[in-house]
XYZ file of C-alpha atoms in Angstrom:
467
model
C 1.072 -9.216 36.864
C 4.205 -11.284 36.332
C 4.676 -13.028 32.988
C 4.694 -16.836 33.087
C 7.759 -18.867 32.141
C 8.565 -18.414 28.491
C 8.346 -22.100 27.631
C 4.729 -22.203 28.837
C 3.662 -19.420 26.451
C 2.181 -19.637 22.967
C 3.729 -18.213 19.860
C 1.755 -15.135 18.846
C 1.008 -14.921 15.168
C -0.130 -11.515 13.895
C -2.613 -11.885 11.073
C -5.064 -14.623 10.011
C -4.226 -14.474 6.323
C -2.633 -17.242 4.244
C 0.828 -16.999 5.827
C -0.461 -16.469 9.371
C -2.821 -19.436 9.402
C -0.160 -21.583 7.738
C 2.229 -20.530 10.485
C -0.292 -21.717 13.090
C -0.700 -25.034 11.305
C 3.077 -25.584 11.207
C 3.439 -24.623 14.903
C 0.794 -27.195 15.873
C 2.659 -29.727 13.731
C 5.712 -28.988 15.901
C 3.709 -29.372 19.137
C 3.664 -25.622 19.864
C 0.498 -23.686 20.714
C -0.166 -20.682 18.441
C -2.315 -17.665 19.188
C -3.402 -15.879 16.050
C -4.450 -12.242 16.390
C -6.520 -10.868 13.469
C -7.627 -7.257 13.268
C -10.518 -8.106 10.890
C -13.815 -9.681 11.775
C -13.174 -12.766 9.630
C -10.195 -14.875 8.750
C -8.521 -13.621 5.576
C -9.990 -10.176 6.005
C -7.470 -8.571 3.624
C -7.964 -11.270 1.007
C -11.732 -10.687 1.155
C -11.189 -7.086 0.128
C -10.042 -8.287 -3.278
C -12.540 -11.179 -3.451
C -13.373 -10.295 -7.064
C -9.763 -10.687 -8.290
C -8.525 -14.027 -9.551
C -5.089 -15.282 -8.527
C -2.459 -16.147 -11.066
C -1.531 -19.160 -8.970
C -3.569 -22.401 -9.036
C -5.195 -24.105 -6.068
C -2.262 -26.528 -6.159
C 0.065 -23.629 -5.325
C -1.923 -21.765 -2.681
C -2.714 -24.502 -0.135
C -0.116 -25.123 2.563
C 0.747 -28.815 3.177
C 0.561 -28.549 7.013
C -2.731 -26.723 6.738
C -4.115 -29.424 4.435
C -3.007 -32.025 6.968
C -4.897 -30.187 9.690
C -8.021 -29.920 7.507
C -8.055 -33.492 6.288
C -9.871 -35.029 9.325
C -12.745 -32.595 8.816
C -13.466 -34.051 5.395
C -12.093 -30.993 3.611
C -10.809 -31.631 0.134
C -8.742 -29.253 -1.921
C -10.450 -27.878 -5.007
C -9.133 -28.912 -8.429
C -5.403 -28.146 -8.135
C -5.151 -26.990 -11.713
C -7.888 -24.261 -11.407
C -7.444 -20.632 -10.338
C -9.294 -19.387 -7.286
C -10.505 -15.835 -6.820
C -9.681 -14.056 -3.620
C -13.172 -14.853 -2.439
C -12.698 -18.529 -3.248
C -9.415 -18.643 -1.325
C -10.959 -17.036 1.690
C -14.217 -19.018 1.845
C -12.993 -22.421 0.658
C -9.630 -22.532 2.392
C -8.807 -19.771 4.878
C -12.147 -19.856 6.721
C -12.218 -23.666 7.131
C -8.628 -23.515 8.359
C -9.499 -20.795 10.902
C -12.494 -22.892 12.012
C -10.249 -25.902 12.659
C -7.908 -23.718 14.683
C -10.899 -22.625 16.767
C -10.258 -20.289 19.687
C -6.567 -20.188 18.809
C -7.702 -17.480 16.372
C -8.940 -14.247 17.910
C -10.830 -11.885 15.554
C -11.217 -8.155 15.964
C -7.892 -7.997 17.832
C -5.598 -5.274 16.525
C -1.997 -5.474 17.675
C -0.912 -2.013 18.834
C 2.553 -2.847 20.199
C 5.092 -5.591 20.733
C 8.026 -5.516 23.124
C 9.999 -7.568 25.670
C 8.385 -7.767 29.089
C 9.826 -4.975 31.196
C 12.379 -4.017 28.560
C 12.096 -1.214 26.007
C 14.397 -1.405 23.005
C 17.230 0.301 24.867
C 17.625 -2.150 27.756
C 20.141 -5.006 27.340
C 19.997 -6.626 30.816
C 18.448 -10.130 30.655
C 16.644 -9.073 27.512
C 16.577 -12.442 25.776
C 15.305 -14.190 28.889
C 12.160 -12.068 28.943
C 8.979 -13.140 27.151
C 7.447 -10.953 24.519
C 4.506 -8.812 25.548
C 1.883 -7.998 22.897
C -0.624 -5.218 23.377
C -3.909 -5.388 21.490
C -7.110 -3.428 21.117
C -10.474 -5.044 20.631
C -13.235 -3.785 18.434
C -15.194 -2.608 21.489
C -12.262 -0.451 22.627
C -11.075 -2.849 25.322
C -7.294 -3.186 25.610
C -5.380 -6.320 26.558
C -1.909 -7.679 26.775
C -0.747 -11.209 26.119
C 2.642 -12.826 26.593
C 4.462 -14.960 23.986
C 7.558 -17.086 23.689
C 7.961 -15.851 20.086
C 6.194 -13.495 17.662
C 5.558 -14.139 13.975
C 4.321 -11.031 12.182
C 2.293 -12.155 9.156
C 0.123 -9.017 9.069
C 0.992 -8.277 5.403
C 1.076 -4.895 3.758
C -2.436 -4.582 2.325
C -3.432 -1.774 4.688
C -0.550 0.482 3.639
C -0.524 1.001 -0.087
C 2.085 3.272 -1.643
C 1.005 6.731 -2.855
C 1.011 8.148 -6.425
C 3.939 10.494 -5.872
C 7.090 9.554 -7.778
C 9.238 10.349 -4.775
C 7.423 7.894 -2.505
C 5.409 10.629 -0.806
C 1.780 11.509 -1.593
C 1.572 13.875 -4.533
C 0.569 17.391 -3.658
C -3.204 17.399 -3.654
C -3.465 13.584 -3.510
C -5.134 13.570 -0.105
C -7.549 16.316 -1.139
C -8.545 14.278 -4.159
C -9.154 11.083 -2.127
C -12.784 10.830 -3.196
C -11.724 10.140 -6.778
C -8.728 7.900 -6.012
C -8.637 4.188 -5.219
C -5.575 2.156 -4.321
C -7.146 -1.161 -5.214
C -8.225 -2.941 -8.396
C -11.902 -1.931 -8.735
C -14.647 -4.559 -8.765
C -16.393 -3.710 -12.016
C -18.980 -6.446 -11.408
C -20.384 -4.299 -8.578
C -23.072 -2.069 -10.205
C -22.097 0.989 -8.108
C -18.422 0.604 -8.855
C -19.118 -0.077 -12.504
C -21.162 3.118 -12.776
C -18.213 5.046 -11.241
C -15.908 4.100 -14.156
C -18.286 3.535 -17.045
C -17.883 6.145 -19.757
C -15.157 7.864 -17.748
C -11.510 8.556 -18.332
C -9.416 6.814 -15.694
C -5.682 7.034 -15.063
C -3.924 3.913 -13.782
C -0.503 4.426 -12.119
C 1.681 1.344 -11.773
C 3.418 -1.376 -13.775
C 2.775 -4.595 -11.912
C 0.198 -7.384 -12.014
C -2.554 -5.253 -10.501
C -2.019 -2.422 -12.974
C -2.260 -4.963 -15.797
C -5.504 -6.220 -14.346
C -7.036 -2.813 -13.877
C -6.283 -1.902 -17.495
C -7.744 -5.158 -18.759
C -10.908 -4.667 -16.623
C -11.317 -1.095 -17.969
C -10.849 -2.392 -21.528
C -13.474 -5.037 -20.961
C -15.838 -2.312 -19.645
C -15.167 -0.179 -22.687
C -16.307 -3.006 -24.938
C -19.497 -3.551 -22.964
C -22.831 -2.023 -23.936
C -22.918 0.056 -20.770
C -19.302 1.184 -20.965
C -19.155 3.221 -24.151
C -16.613 6.003 -23.841
C -14.603 4.284 -21.064
C -10.906 5.134 -21.539
C -7.785 4.212 -19.606
C -4.595 6.228 -19.272
C -1.661 4.075 -18.145
C 0.956 6.085 -16.257
C 4.417 4.444 -16.132
C 7.402 5.927 -14.318
C 9.739 4.264 -16.801
C 9.791 3.711 -20.522
C 8.120 0.857 -22.321
C 10.512 -1.956 -23.183
C 10.231 -5.559 -24.314
C 9.597 -6.680 -20.708
C 7.198 -3.940 -19.628
C 4.256 -6.331 -20.169
C 5.893 -9.125 -18.122
C 7.249 -12.376 -19.446
C 4.247 -13.305 -21.576
C 4.532 -16.890 -22.806
C 7.962 -17.197 -21.145
C 6.425 -16.816 -17.667
C 6.361 -20.189 -15.900
C 3.025 -19.156 -14.339
C 0.959 -18.859 -17.508
C -1.859 -16.868 -15.926
C 0.636 -14.279 -14.719
C 2.074 -13.984 -18.213
C -1.423 -13.581 -19.625
C -1.975 -10.540 -17.480
C 0.695 -8.542 -19.236
C -0.634 -9.675 -22.568
C -4.113 -8.491 -21.589
C -2.708 -5.056 -20.704
C -0.867 -4.932 -24.019
C -4.074 -5.847 -25.779
C -5.863 -2.961 -24.026
C -3.206 -0.489 -25.272
C -3.000 -1.923 -28.777
C -6.812 -1.807 -29.143
C -6.929 1.856 -28.118
C -8.764 1.271 -24.898
C -5.847 2.766 -22.955
C -3.117 5.237 -23.781
C 0.374 4.803 -22.301
C 2.252 7.777 -20.787
C 5.876 6.883 -20.064
C 8.635 8.433 -17.979
C 6.034 10.237 -15.854
C 6.548 10.646 -12.144
C 3.614 12.345 -10.489
C 4.323 15.461 -8.454
C 0.825 16.910 -8.013
C -2.838 16.108 -8.445
C -4.760 19.247 -9.302
C -8.337 20.058 -10.276
C -9.503 21.708 -13.464
C -12.487 24.072 -13.635
C -14.817 21.127 -13.948
C -13.379 19.400 -10.846
C -11.642 16.728 -12.888
C -8.149 15.572 -11.926
C -5.037 16.881 -13.711
C -1.778 14.971 -13.057
C 1.343 17.135 -13.029
C 4.761 15.413 -13.508
C 8.062 16.251 -11.917
C 9.228 17.397 -15.368
C 6.388 19.908 -15.574
C 4.156 17.928 -17.916
C 0.433 18.341 -17.352
C -1.753 15.484 -18.592
C -5.263 15.822 -19.945
C -7.835 15.703 -17.166
C -9.197 12.397 -15.906
C -12.307 11.575 -13.941
C -10.829 8.859 -11.730
C -7.384 7.710 -10.561
C -6.359 4.170 -9.725
C -3.011 4.080 -7.902
C -1.327 0.667 -7.935
C 2.261 1.448 -7.071
C 2.847 -1.247 -4.483
C 2.643 -1.620 -0.771
C 4.900 -0.875 2.222
C 5.071 -2.519 5.668
C 3.541 -0.916 8.766
C 6.356 -1.139 11.316
C 4.877 1.269 13.839
C 3.726 -1.371 16.345
C 7.187 -2.997 16.273
C 9.068 0.109 17.365
C 10.235 -1.386 20.684
C 11.842 -4.420 19.044
C 15.341 -4.565 17.616
C 14.741 -5.297 13.940
C 17.467 -5.583 11.299
C 15.895 -4.165 8.158
C 17.389 -3.123 4.873
C 17.369 0.653 4.500
C 15.835 0.488 1.043
C 13.336 -2.332 1.041
C 12.474 -2.465 4.770
C 12.947 -6.254 4.462
C 15.189 -8.325 6.694
C 18.843 -7.499 5.860
C 19.787 -11.069 4.845
C 16.744 -11.436 2.621
C 16.842 -8.050 0.920
C 19.732 -8.785 -1.556
C 17.779 -11.824 -2.844
C 14.662 -9.776 -3.723
C 15.991 -6.259 -4.397
C 14.335 -5.053 -7.664
C 17.205 -2.619 -8.189
C 19.380 -5.641 -8.914
C 17.122 -8.234 -10.520
C 13.517 -9.147 -11.187
C 13.652 -12.695 -12.444
C 10.916 -13.895 -10.104
C 13.100 -16.653 -8.732
C 14.355 -16.112 -5.136
C 17.055 -18.146 -3.636
C 15.453 -20.584 -1.133
C 15.344 -18.919 2.287
C 13.985 -19.539 5.758
C 14.470 -18.677 9.380
C 18.100 -17.500 9.061
C 17.334 -14.916 6.377
C 14.203 -13.859 8.333
C 15.914 -13.481 11.704
C 16.580 -10.183 13.432
C 18.849 -8.883 16.185
C 15.854 -9.517 18.508
C 15.820 -13.312 18.752
C 12.426 -14.949 18.466
C 10.739 -12.360 16.252
C 10.053 -13.001 12.529
C 8.429 -11.049 9.767
C 6.952 -13.540 7.271
C 4.722 -13.556 4.227
C 4.296 -10.411 2.174
C 5.555 -8.296 5.041
C 8.943 -9.987 4.928
C 9.423 -8.576 1.443
C 9.017 -4.966 2.679
C 8.540 -2.918 -0.487
C 9.776 -5.538 -2.884
C 7.317 -7.053 -5.430
C 6.505 -10.474 -6.816
C 5.687 -12.312 -3.621
C 4.043 -15.751 -4.013
C 1.996 -17.670 -1.444
C 4.279 -20.688 -1.738
C 7.185 -18.529 -0.571
C 5.302 -17.635 2.617
C 4.383 -21.273 3.250
C 8.008 -22.350 3.074
C 9.034 -19.420 5.301
C 6.671 -20.335 8.097
C 7.576 -24.016 7.855
C 11.218 -23.124 8.454
C 10.431 -20.589 11.199
C 8.161 -22.995 13.081
C 10.888 -25.651 12.962
C 13.444 -23.126 14.261
C 11.224 -22.098 17.168
C 10.778 -25.761 18.027
C 14.574 -26.171 18.051
C 14.662 -28.479 15.008
C 17.393 -26.600 13.148
C 18.087 -29.458 10.751
C 14.535 -29.198 9.433
C 14.551 -25.393 9.627
C 17.673 -25.193 7.460
C 16.376 -27.664 4.902
C 14.766 -25.146 2.605
C 14.023 -26.616 -0.810
C 11.619 -24.259 -2.490
C 11.881 -23.691 -6.225
C 9.815 -20.790 -7.523
C 8.506 -20.350 -11.069
C 10.321 -17.726 -13.120
C 8.557 -14.656 -14.401
C 10.303 -14.800 -17.736
C 11.541 -11.275 -17.034
C 15.095 -10.751 -15.795
C 17.339 -7.817 -15.089
C 17.739 -4.780 -12.897
C 15.770 -1.606 -12.437
C 15.488 -1.000 -16.152
C 14.917 2.188 -18.074
C 14.187 4.429 -15.102
C 14.629 7.732 -16.913
C 13.749 6.644 -20.437
C 10.405 8.336 -21.396
C 10.217 6.994 -24.949
C 7.446 4.533 -25.586
C 9.664 2.983 -28.242
C 12.584 2.072 -26.007
C 13.856 -1.431 -26.579
C 15.786 -3.734 -24.336
C 19.470 -4.325 -25.017
C 20.534 -7.651 -26.447
C 20.358 -10.915 -24.609
C 17.166 -10.400 -22.588
C 15.444 -13.318 -21.033
C 12.012 -12.615 -22.406
C 10.925 -11.902 -25.958
C 8.551 -9.040 -26.542
C 5.133 -10.388 -25.537
C 3.020 -11.367 -28.505
C -0.574 -10.109 -28.618
C -3.051 -12.890 -28.073
C -6.824 -12.822 -28.046
C -8.135 -12.854 -24.498
C -11.607 -12.625 -23.152
C -12.414 -11.086 -19.746
C -9.355 -11.309 -17.503
C -9.346 -14.528 -15.559
C -6.159 -14.391 -13.517
C -4.411 -11.775 -11.445
C -1.835 -11.548 -8.685
C -2.850 -11.100 -5.079
C -1.116 -7.852 -4.464
C -0.865 -4.476 -6.149
C 2.815 -4.269 -6.958
C 4.939 -2.038 -9.046
C 7.606 -4.160 -10.671
C 10.642 -2.951 -12.612
C 10.011 -2.296 -16.246
C 12.952 -3.706 -18.086
C 16.510 -4.818 -18.028
C 18.393 -7.876 -19.245
C 19.379 -11.108 -17.673
C 22.906 -11.320 -16.379
C 23.101 -15.066 -16.123
């Protein structure tokens, strides 16, 4: 079968999450047909897996303008822009209606298994850019199919590939064998079965980002409940505790994000969690009772725990893109032009220089990684970043470079600035050097956690602002 002319083809969008569906809306706004391929059985399948978690962004920040324009004729109205949706709210009240409007442009249960140029593997130069993309996909019933595309936007995210507990980026020895007692997600403690798993138990939480804050706060809330007596958290940090370990607190321009760190600090201060600093996990062993014993690279062995929650970030799955010529940073696995703007080794201020199609382009013209996947292994991604990315990319595909280059996104600051921080400082009493952006977070009285980031990310734990 010969591929049709490239200009007659749709743009294939991989993933029916927030960035993918927004990309489809922007493509339609440009007069281009999208074809959205979603591995899950519903739109926003990944978001639905953390339906119990509340975002730290408001409704006003998580609805894409082009998507809202597409939804308006259906009578859809955005929920109160100043309120915070849960993942479930976001999926049911926004993503699903948007997918419904897109209709058969969204195909569910379609897993992309490979992307290439028609008749050209990654080696072949001849007429490469004149060939359409070919996308192989597998359906839930095992049937295989291929579709052709004029361009490919990969918005598949990183949810399916969480990072392991090992401090070297590899699974700790014994981590796979202990899988039955490990989760890589924030647990839903409102679910009776999940609640029973953690109630009265000693649970280690590895990570230092928004999701780790949330897990600690959830465990603390359980410990205070009538059915949670004896619940204890152990917070494992690879770095030392500094003034910015708990985030920006009241200096964070997203107040709910700042409150997360304060809730984690409250859990530690109240004795519901103990902090272990400078600990990089090398092995997960079992004691004589079958409980888990974490062993550090420095030889330390921690007291046994019943459960382990690993929230050390995510990484992109690039396996199905192997036949494309991608230009990715060797550290972050993000596009090379974007990586310096988001590299946590250099800064963590939460503000990213406005970027669009040029920073997201690759040596293979016409392919773009957008949304969370564009950040590779970097943390602190916000939905509004993805929406501006896909707006720029859709304009570039349509040939409207003036619009594509007009990127005017301003992101809220975290209130935490600096580089990688105290990587090797184990002391829980480490303090930041002078001139830091954020003051030490002040303990405030919080009830049950009400706001959390959408991804489990491990952010740097300190450092000072250089500007």
